[in-house]
Short mmCIF file of C-alpha atoms in Angstrom, two decimals:
data_model
loop_
_atom_site.label_atom_id
_atom_site.label_comp_id
_atom_site.label_asym_id
_atom_site.label_seq_id
_atom_site.Cartn_x
_atom_site.Cartn_y
_atom_site.Cartn_z
CA MET A 1 14.43 -17.35 -33.20
CA PRO A 2 16.29 -14.07 -33.57
CA ASN A 3 19.76 -14.07 -34.99
CA TYR A 4 21.80 -11.75 -32.79
CA SER A 5 25.06 -13.00 -34.18
CA ASN A 6 26.63 -9.67 -35.05
CA LYS A 7 28.15 -9.24 -31.62
CA LYS A 8 30.80 -6.73 -30.63
CA THR A 9 34.19 -8.29 -30.31
CA THR A 10 36.21 -5.89 -28.19
CA HIS A 11 38.60 -7.37 -25.65
CA VAL A 12 36.07 -6.47 -23.01
CA THR A 13 33.14 -8.43 -24.34
CA GLU A 14 35.39 -11.41 -24.93
CA LYS A 15 36.19 -11.46 -21.26
CA VAL A 16 32.71 -11.07 -19.83
CA SER A 17 30.29 -13.90 -19.15
CA THR A 18 28.04 -15.66 -21.64
CA ALA A 19 25.01 -13.95 -20.14
CA SER A 20 26.56 -10.52 -20.71
CA ASN A 21 27.46 -11.48 -24.25
CA ARG A 22 23.82 -12.29 -24.90
CA GLY A 23 23.02 -8.86 -23.51
CA MET A 24 25.46 -7.25 -25.90
CA ASN A 25 23.90 -9.07 -28.84
CA PHE A 26 20.39 -7.97 -27.95
CA GLU A 27 21.61 -4.41 -27.48
CA HIS A 28 23.45 -4.64 -30.75
CA ALA A 29 20.26 -5.76 -32.51
CA VAL A 30 18.48 -2.73 -31.02
CA THR A 31 21.33 -0.37 -31.97
CA SER A 32 21.54 -1.67 -35.53
CA SER A 33 17.75 -1.38 -35.94
CA PHE A 34 17.96 2.30 -34.97
CA ASP A 35 20.94 2.77 -37.31
CA TYR A 36 18.62 1.56 -40.06
CA TYR A 37 15.82 3.88 -38.94
CA LEU A 38 18.24 6.82 -38.91
CA ASN A 39 19.42 5.99 -42.43
CA GLN A 40 15.79 5.78 -43.50
CA LYS A 41 15.21 9.22 -41.91
CA LYS A 42 12.62 7.84 -39.50
CA CYS A 43 14.04 8.79 -36.10
CA LEU A 44 17.21 9.55 -34.16
CA ILE A 45 17.56 7.15 -31.23
CA LEU A 46 21.03 6.28 -29.93
CA LYS A 47 22.62 4.16 -27.24
CA ARG A 48 24.01 6.27 -24.43
CA PRO A 49 27.74 5.85 -23.89
CA THR A 50 28.69 4.11 -20.65
CA PRO A 51 29.87 6.81 -18.23
CA ILE A 52 33.54 6.30 -17.42
CA HIS A 53 35.56 8.31 -14.92
CA VAL A 54 39.00 8.93 -16.37
CA VAL A 55 41.77 9.05 -13.78
CA ARG A 56 44.97 9.08 -15.83
CA VAL A 57 45.73 9.80 -19.47
CA ASP A 58 49.05 9.19 -21.18
CA TYR A 59 49.39 12.33 -23.29
CA SER A 60 52.74 11.16 -24.67
CA ASN A 61 50.85 8.24 -26.23
CA ASN A 62 48.06 9.88 -28.25
CA ALA A 63 45.89 10.62 -25.18
CA ARG A 64 45.59 6.92 -24.31
CA ILE A 65 43.61 6.32 -21.11
CA LYS A 66 45.71 4.33 -18.65
CA ASP A 67 43.52 4.40 -15.55
CA ALA A 68 39.76 4.77 -15.37
CA TYR A 69 36.68 3.13 -13.89
CA PHE A 70 33.04 2.59 -14.83
CA GLU A 71 30.81 5.19 -13.21
CA LYS A 72 27.37 4.42 -11.85
CA GLN A 73 24.83 4.80 -14.63
CA SER A 74 22.00 7.20 -13.74
CA THR A 75 19.89 6.77 -16.84
CA ALA A 76 18.48 4.11 -19.17
CA ASP A 77 20.12 2.52 -22.23
CA PHE A 78 18.78 4.49 -25.20
CA ASN A 79 17.27 7.89 -25.90
CA GLY A 80 16.37 10.10 -28.80
CA VAL A 81 13.70 11.84 -30.80
CA TYR A 82 10.82 10.63 -32.98
CA GLN A 83 8.26 13.02 -34.40
CA GLY A 84 9.54 15.71 -32.02
CA LYS A 85 8.81 13.57 -28.96
CA TYR A 86 11.47 12.51 -26.48
CA ILE A 87 11.93 8.73 -26.21
CA ASP A 88 13.88 6.86 -23.54
CA PHE A 89 14.06 3.13 -22.85
CA GLU A 90 15.86 0.32 -21.16
CA CYS A 91 16.66 -3.14 -22.57
CA LYS A 92 16.19 -6.20 -20.38
CA GLU A 93 16.52 -9.86 -21.04
CA THR A 94 15.88 -13.07 -19.19
CA LYS A 95 16.38 -16.79 -19.74
CA SER A 96 13.21 -17.46 -17.77
CA LYS A 97 10.24 -18.80 -19.77
CA THR A 98 7.70 -17.63 -17.24
CA SER A 99 8.57 -14.12 -16.02
CA LEU A 100 10.94 -11.13 -15.91
CA PRO A 101 12.45 -10.88 -12.41
CA PHE A 102 12.24 -7.39 -10.88
CA HIS A 103 15.80 -7.65 -9.52
CA ASN A 104 16.90 -7.10 -13.13
CA ILE A 105 15.52 -3.57 -12.99
CA PHE A 106 17.59 -1.11 -11.01
CA LYS A 107 16.37 1.76 -8.83
CA HIS A 108 18.18 4.41 -10.88
CA GLN A 109 16.44 3.10 -14.03
CA ILE A 110 13.03 3.34 -12.38
CA LYS A 111 13.78 6.85 -11.08
CA HIS A 112 15.05 7.99 -14.46
CA LEU A 113 12.13 6.58 -16.45
CA LYS A 114 9.63 8.05 -13.95
CA ASN A 115 11.26 11.44 -14.60
CA VAL A 116 10.96 10.93 -18.36
CA ILE A 117 7.23 10.21 -17.96
CA TYR A 118 6.80 13.19 -15.61
CA PHE A 119 8.37 15.56 -18.16
CA GLY A 120 6.11 14.27 -20.94
CA GLY A 121 8.49 11.87 -22.68
CA ILE A 122 7.82 8.34 -23.89
CA ALA A 123 9.38 5.64 -21.69
CA PHE A 124 9.34 1.88 -22.07
CA PHE A 125 11.22 -1.36 -21.62
CA LEU A 126 12.30 -3.70 -24.38
CA ILE A 127 12.19 -7.21 -22.91
CA HIS A 128 13.97 -10.10 -24.57
CA PHE A 129 12.83 -13.58 -23.59
CA VAL A 130 15.98 -15.39 -24.68
CA THR A 131 14.55 -18.92 -24.62
CA MET A 132 11.51 -18.07 -26.73
CA GLY A 133 13.43 -15.60 -28.89
CA GLU A 134 10.72 -13.00 -28.38
CA VAL A 135 11.12 -9.26 -27.73
CA TYR A 136 8.32 -7.16 -26.23
CA LEU A 137 7.83 -3.44 -25.81
CA LEU A 138 6.23 -2.77 -22.43
CA ASP A 139 5.23 0.72 -21.30
CA ALA A 140 7.46 1.89 -18.42
CA GLU A 141 4.58 3.42 -16.45
CA PHE A 142 2.79 0.06 -16.44
CA LEU A 143 5.87 -1.96 -15.46
CA ILE A 144 6.99 0.50 -12.76
CA ASN A 145 3.48 0.44 -11.32
CA GLU A 146 3.67 -3.38 -11.16
CA ILE A 147 7.05 -3.21 -9.41
CA GLU A 148 5.86 -0.65 -6.88
CA THR A 149 2.41 -2.00 -6.09
CA SER A 150 2.47 -5.79 -6.49
CA ASN A 151 3.83 -8.19 -3.93
CA ARG A 152 5.43 -10.30 -6.63
CA LYS A 153 9.19 -10.40 -7.35
CA SER A 154 8.66 -10.66 -11.08
CA ILE A 155 6.19 -9.87 -13.83
CA PRO A 156 4.70 -12.96 -15.53
CA TYR A 157 5.45 -13.63 -19.20
CA GLU A 158 1.70 -13.83 -19.82
CA THR A 159 1.18 -10.30 -18.46
CA ILE A 160 3.97 -8.93 -20.68
CA LYS A 161 2.43 -10.79 -23.62
CA SER A 162 -1.01 -9.32 -23.01
CA LYS A 163 -0.02 -5.79 -21.94
CA GLY A 164 3.04 -5.34 -24.18
CA ILE A 165 3.56 -5.45 -27.91
CA LEU A 166 5.50 -8.29 -29.56
CA ILE A 167 8.23 -6.78 -31.73
CA GLU A 168 8.24 -8.18 -35.24
CA GLN A 169 11.67 -9.47 -36.33
CA GLY A 170 13.29 -9.52 -39.71
CA PHE A 171 16.50 -9.09 -41.62
CA ILE A 172 16.56 -5.31 -41.69
CA PRO A 173 15.65 -3.79 -39.37
CA ARG A 174 16.27 -6.79 -37.15
CA LEU A 175 13.68 -5.52 -34.70
CA LYS A 176 10.76 -3.46 -35.99
CA ILE A 177 10.68 -1.37 -32.84
CA LEU A 178 9.26 1.74 -34.48
CA ASP A 179 6.14 -0.16 -35.55
CA ALA A 180 5.54 -1.03 -31.89
CA ILE A 181 6.24 2.56 -30.76
CA ASP A 182 3.72 3.80 -33.33
CA LYS A 183 1.13 1.32 -32.13
CA VAL A 184 1.50 2.12 -28.43
CA TYR A 185 2.26 5.86 -28.37
CA PHE A 186 1.29 7.45 -31.66
CA ASP A 187 -1.69 5.65 -33.22
CA GLU A 188 -3.77 6.18 -30.09
CA LYS A 189 -2.29 8.50 -27.52
CA THR A 190 -1.05 11.43 -29.59
CA LYS A 191 -4.51 12.01 -31.00
CA THR A 192 -5.51 13.18 -27.54
CA HIS A 193 -2.31 15.22 -26.95
CA CYS A 194 -3.08 18.14 -29.23
CA MET B 1 31.11 38.37 -15.10
CA PRO B 2 29.98 34.82 -14.47
CA ASN B 3 31.56 32.84 -11.71
CA TYR B 4 32.29 29.41 -13.16
CA SER B 5 34.60 28.52 -10.31
CA ASN B 6 33.13 25.15 -9.41
CA LYS B 7 35.34 23.27 -11.82
CA LYS B 8 35.91 19.55 -11.98
CA THR B 9 39.23 18.58 -10.49
CA THR B 10 39.99 15.15 -11.88
CA HIS B 11 43.56 14.39 -12.87
CA VAL B 12 42.48 14.84 -16.46
CA THR B 13 41.19 18.39 -16.21
CA GLU B 14 44.25 19.40 -14.23
CA LYS B 15 46.41 18.32 -17.10
CA VAL B 16 44.57 20.00 -19.94
CA SER B 17 45.07 23.55 -21.09
CA THR B 18 43.64 26.71 -19.58
CA ALA B 19 41.26 27.05 -22.51
CA SER B 20 39.90 23.56 -21.92
CA ASN B 21 39.52 24.32 -18.24
CA ARG B 22 37.37 27.28 -19.07
CA GLY B 23 35.36 24.92 -21.24
CA MET B 24 34.85 22.59 -18.34
CA ASN B 25 33.70 25.43 -16.13
CA PHE B 26 31.17 26.65 -18.66
CA GLU B 27 29.92 23.09 -19.12
CA HIS B 28 29.80 22.67 -15.38
CA ALA B 29 27.68 25.82 -15.07
CA VAL B 30 25.29 24.38 -17.68
CA THR B 31 25.21 20.97 -15.97
CA SER B 32 24.58 22.44 -12.52
CA SER B 33 21.82 24.65 -13.89
CA PHE B 34 20.05 21.58 -15.27
CA ASP B 35 20.64 19.73 -11.97
CA TYR B 36 18.69 22.58 -10.37
CA TYR B 37 15.94 22.39 -13.00
CA LEU B 38 15.64 18.64 -12.45
CA ASN B 39 15.37 19.12 -8.69
CA GLN B 40 12.71 21.74 -9.33
CA LYS B 41 10.87 19.25 -11.56
CA LYS B 42 11.15 21.51 -14.59
CA CYS B 43 12.95 19.31 -17.12
CA LEU B 44 15.37 16.41 -17.57
CA ILE B 45 18.39 17.51 -19.57
CA LEU B 46 21.73 15.76 -19.04
CA LYS B 47 25.26 15.92 -20.34
CA ARG B 48 26.08 12.97 -22.56
CA PRO B 49 28.97 10.85 -21.33
CA THR B 50 32.09 11.03 -23.49
CA PRO B 51 32.23 7.83 -25.54
CA ILE B 52 35.26 5.79 -24.57
CA HIS B 53 36.41 2.58 -26.22
CA VAL B 54 37.60 0.21 -23.54
CA VAL B 55 40.46 -2.06 -24.60
CA ARG B 56 41.59 -3.74 -21.39
CA VAL B 57 40.00 -4.16 -17.98
CA ASP B 58 41.76 -5.49 -14.91
CA TYR B 59 39.08 -7.74 -13.41
CA SER B 60 41.35 -8.70 -10.53
CA ASN B 61 41.28 -5.02 -9.49
CA ASN B 62 37.56 -4.20 -9.22
CA ALA B 63 37.06 -3.92 -13.00
CA ARG B 64 39.57 -1.07 -13.28
CA ILE B 65 40.09 0.10 -16.86
CA LYS B 66 43.78 -0.09 -17.78
CA ASP B 67 43.69 0.69 -21.48
CA ALA B 68 41.12 2.75 -23.38
CA TYR B 69 40.82 5.66 -25.76
CA PHE B 70 38.41 8.50 -26.44
CA GLU B 71 36.07 7.64 -29.28
CA LYS B 72 34.95 10.14 -31.87
CA GLN B 73 31.86 11.93 -30.60
CA SER B 74 28.93 11.71 -33.02
CA THR B 75 26.46 13.89 -31.17
CA ALA B 76 26.21 17.19 -29.26
CA ASP B 77 26.92 17.89 -25.59
CA PHE B 78 23.51 17.72 -23.90
CA ASN B 79 20.10 16.22 -24.54
CA GLY B 80 16.84 15.61 -22.75
CA VAL B 81 13.16 16.32 -22.44
CA TYR B 82 11.12 19.41 -21.60
CA GLN B 83 7.34 19.45 -21.88
CA GLY B 84 7.52 16.21 -23.86
CA LYS B 85 9.76 17.77 -26.53
CA TYR B 86 13.21 16.48 -27.36
CA ILE B 87 16.00 19.01 -26.75
CA ASP B 88 19.62 18.75 -27.93
CA PHE B 89 22.38 21.34 -27.81
CA GLU B 90 26.07 22.04 -28.04
CA CYS B 91 28.13 24.41 -25.85
CA LYS B 92 30.72 26.63 -27.49
CA GLU B 93 32.95 29.34 -26.13
CA THR B 94 35.38 31.85 -27.49
CA LYS B 95 37.79 34.45 -26.17
CA SER B 96 37.03 36.64 -29.18
CA LYS B 97 35.11 39.84 -28.50
CA THR B 98 33.86 40.14 -32.05
CA SER B 99 32.75 36.71 -33.35
CA LEU B 100 32.43 32.95 -32.90
CA PRO B 101 34.79 31.21 -35.35
CA PHE B 102 33.14 28.42 -37.37
CA HIS B 103 36.17 26.16 -36.98
CA ASN B 104 34.94 25.66 -33.39
CA ILE B 105 31.89 23.84 -34.72
CA PHE B 106 32.54 20.34 -35.97
CA LYS B 107 30.92 18.56 -38.91
CA HIS B 108 29.51 15.76 -36.76
CA GLN B 109 27.83 18.37 -34.53
CA ILE B 110 26.22 20.06 -37.53
CA LYS B 111 25.07 16.71 -38.94
CA HIS B 112 23.67 15.61 -35.59
CA LEU B 113 21.80 18.86 -34.89
CA LYS B 114 20.38 18.89 -38.44
CA ASN B 115 19.01 15.41 -37.74
CA VAL B 116 17.49 16.63 -34.47
CA ILE B 117 15.73 19.45 -36.33
CA TYR B 118 14.62 17.06 -39.11
CA PHE B 119 13.01 14.71 -36.56
CA GLY B 120 11.14 17.58 -34.90
CA GLY B 121 13.38 18.18 -31.90
CA ILE B 122 14.65 21.49 -30.55
CA ALA B 123 18.32 22.19 -31.34
CA PHE B 124 20.48 25.13 -30.38
CA PHE B 125 23.95 26.32 -29.41
CA LEU B 126 24.88 27.89 -26.08
CA ILE B 127 27.67 30.35 -26.84
CA HIS B 128 29.90 31.72 -24.10
CA PHE B 129 31.79 34.92 -24.87
CA VAL B 130 34.46 34.49 -22.22
CA THR B 131 35.80 38.05 -22.31
CA MET B 132 32.40 39.68 -21.94
CA GLY B 133 31.11 36.98 -19.61
CA GLU B 134 27.97 36.60 -21.69
CA VAL B 135 26.16 33.43 -22.72
CA TYR B 136 23.70 33.33 -25.63
CA LEU B 137 21.23 30.75 -26.85
CA LEU B 138 21.28 30.67 -30.64
CA ASP B 139 18.93 28.47 -32.67
CA ALA B 140 20.90 25.70 -34.43
CA GLU B 141 18.97 26.01 -37.69
CA PHE B 142 19.94 29.68 -37.92
CA LEU B 143 23.61 29.11 -37.09
CA ILE B 144 23.97 26.08 -39.39
CA ASN B 145 22.41 28.08 -42.20
CA GLU B 146 24.99 30.84 -41.60
CA ILE B 147 27.81 28.30 -41.68
CA GLU B 148 26.56 26.67 -44.88
CA THR B 149 25.54 29.73 -46.85
CA SER B 150 27.81 32.63 -45.82
CA ASN B 151 31.33 33.15 -47.08
CA ARG B 152 32.49 34.20 -43.63
CA LYS B 153 34.65 32.05 -41.34
CA SER B 154 32.82 33.21 -38.22
CA ILE B 155 29.52 34.62 -37.04
CA PRO B 156 29.76 38.18 -35.67
CA TYR B 157 29.05 38.86 -31.99
CA GLU B 158 26.49 41.48 -33.05
CA THR B 159 24.55 38.88 -35.09
CA ILE B 160 24.50 36.47 -32.15
CA LYS B 161 23.38 39.33 -29.90
CA SER B 162 20.52 40.30 -32.21
CA LYS B 163 19.40 36.80 -33.32
CA GLY B 164 20.11 34.94 -30.08
CA ILE B 165 18.85 35.31 -26.53
CA LEU B 166 21.15 36.53 -23.75
CA ILE B 167 20.99 34.02 -20.89
CA GLU B 168 20.32 35.68 -17.55
CA GLN B 169 22.85 34.68 -14.89
CA GLY B 170 22.41 34.28 -11.16
CA PHE B 171 23.37 32.27 -8.14
CA ILE B 172 21.00 29.37 -8.67
CA PRO B 173 20.49 28.40 -11.39
CA ARG B 174 23.74 29.92 -12.58
CA LEU B 175 22.36 30.14 -16.09
CA LYS B 176 18.63 30.65 -16.57
CA ILE B 177 18.65 28.58 -19.75
CA LEU B 178 15.06 27.39 -19.46
CA ASP B 179 13.78 30.99 -19.57
CA ALA B 180 15.55 31.40 -22.91
CA ILE B 181 14.25 28.03 -24.21
CA ASP B 182 10.72 29.11 -23.26
CA LYS B 183 11.15 32.42 -25.04
CA VAL B 184 12.53 30.96 -28.27
CA TYR B 185 10.68 27.64 -28.61
CA PHE B 186 7.61 27.59 -26.41
CA ASP B 187 6.13 31.08 -26.06
CA GLU B 188 5.79 31.42 -29.83
CA LYS B 189 6.40 28.23 -31.76
CA THR B 190 4.44 25.63 -29.83
CA LYS B 191 1.23 27.59 -30.22
CA THR B 192 1.35 26.70 -33.88
CA HIS B 193 2.38 23.05 -33.30
CA CYS B 194 -0.97 21.74 -32.08
#
């Protein structure tokens, strides 16, 4: 079982639901893994800031924001560079033991990741099965094709297990995501790119 | 002279100084140019959201943010993908007719762009000489080397003019940035990459 205990403790996360807190912990595990990779000079992959529309700032109080709202996200969670290639991915998690429901994956995320693929970038999903404590890397092109062509409302756990790559877990990095990226996109595919 | 008239008119930009407004307009010209390129299916390059630390949210009022502050930026302004390659750049502008002062370029921006270069990405500065109405693309490696090795406190306009690429301006896209990217990074360099 993964230990995603190093959760953010802003006032915001304290107020949101348990499910969202789990989401934060998974995201935090991903973020901290890429912090490690950056320190090890392996790659530069960062979480995108949440877009916020600022309405009012109190300039008499050190530019404190006093009115703002969350804008609609138009991208995926993380992006960056590894071996010169552009990488972009979205984190998803589910309590289900049998499948990842498609309603978890938003239209803007599909549109964005399709664009990434079109422009030659690497796009995938990291899928956390909370109950089993397993995280998989699944190629975005494959998953989007399933969403757009199957009549199902979810993708079975067994399909993710067979078509994705199980991410090895450890102390540091907590998720060995780069090993999975190497396996899927660099060990095989790049040989045919040049 | 460029026409960067399509400025953002949030309460925030109305309150900031004239210099910052010019900044917004330049950034808006860059953003709208990449909107055009995305629509034309040329590349996917987006402005990064400003990181904001949210302290208090009013959930009784549609998740309106009631207390927050601007976090320290750790990256550059824009990033994205073009022909599979990772691209990252920072926009700078100056009213000076003779040079771009180095104090305009922050340590975190230098550190970030050096990382981008280290990991094989493309990194540059877009420099807007407000008085002349000219915008140049200047390779980040070159500019950072100038900052770190010269005894000057600025880089002369003439150096930027000779080492950079003047961005052609028009109605749409307002800044033909991709032509300059092609010229600097793809027409020559990529031939030796594969």
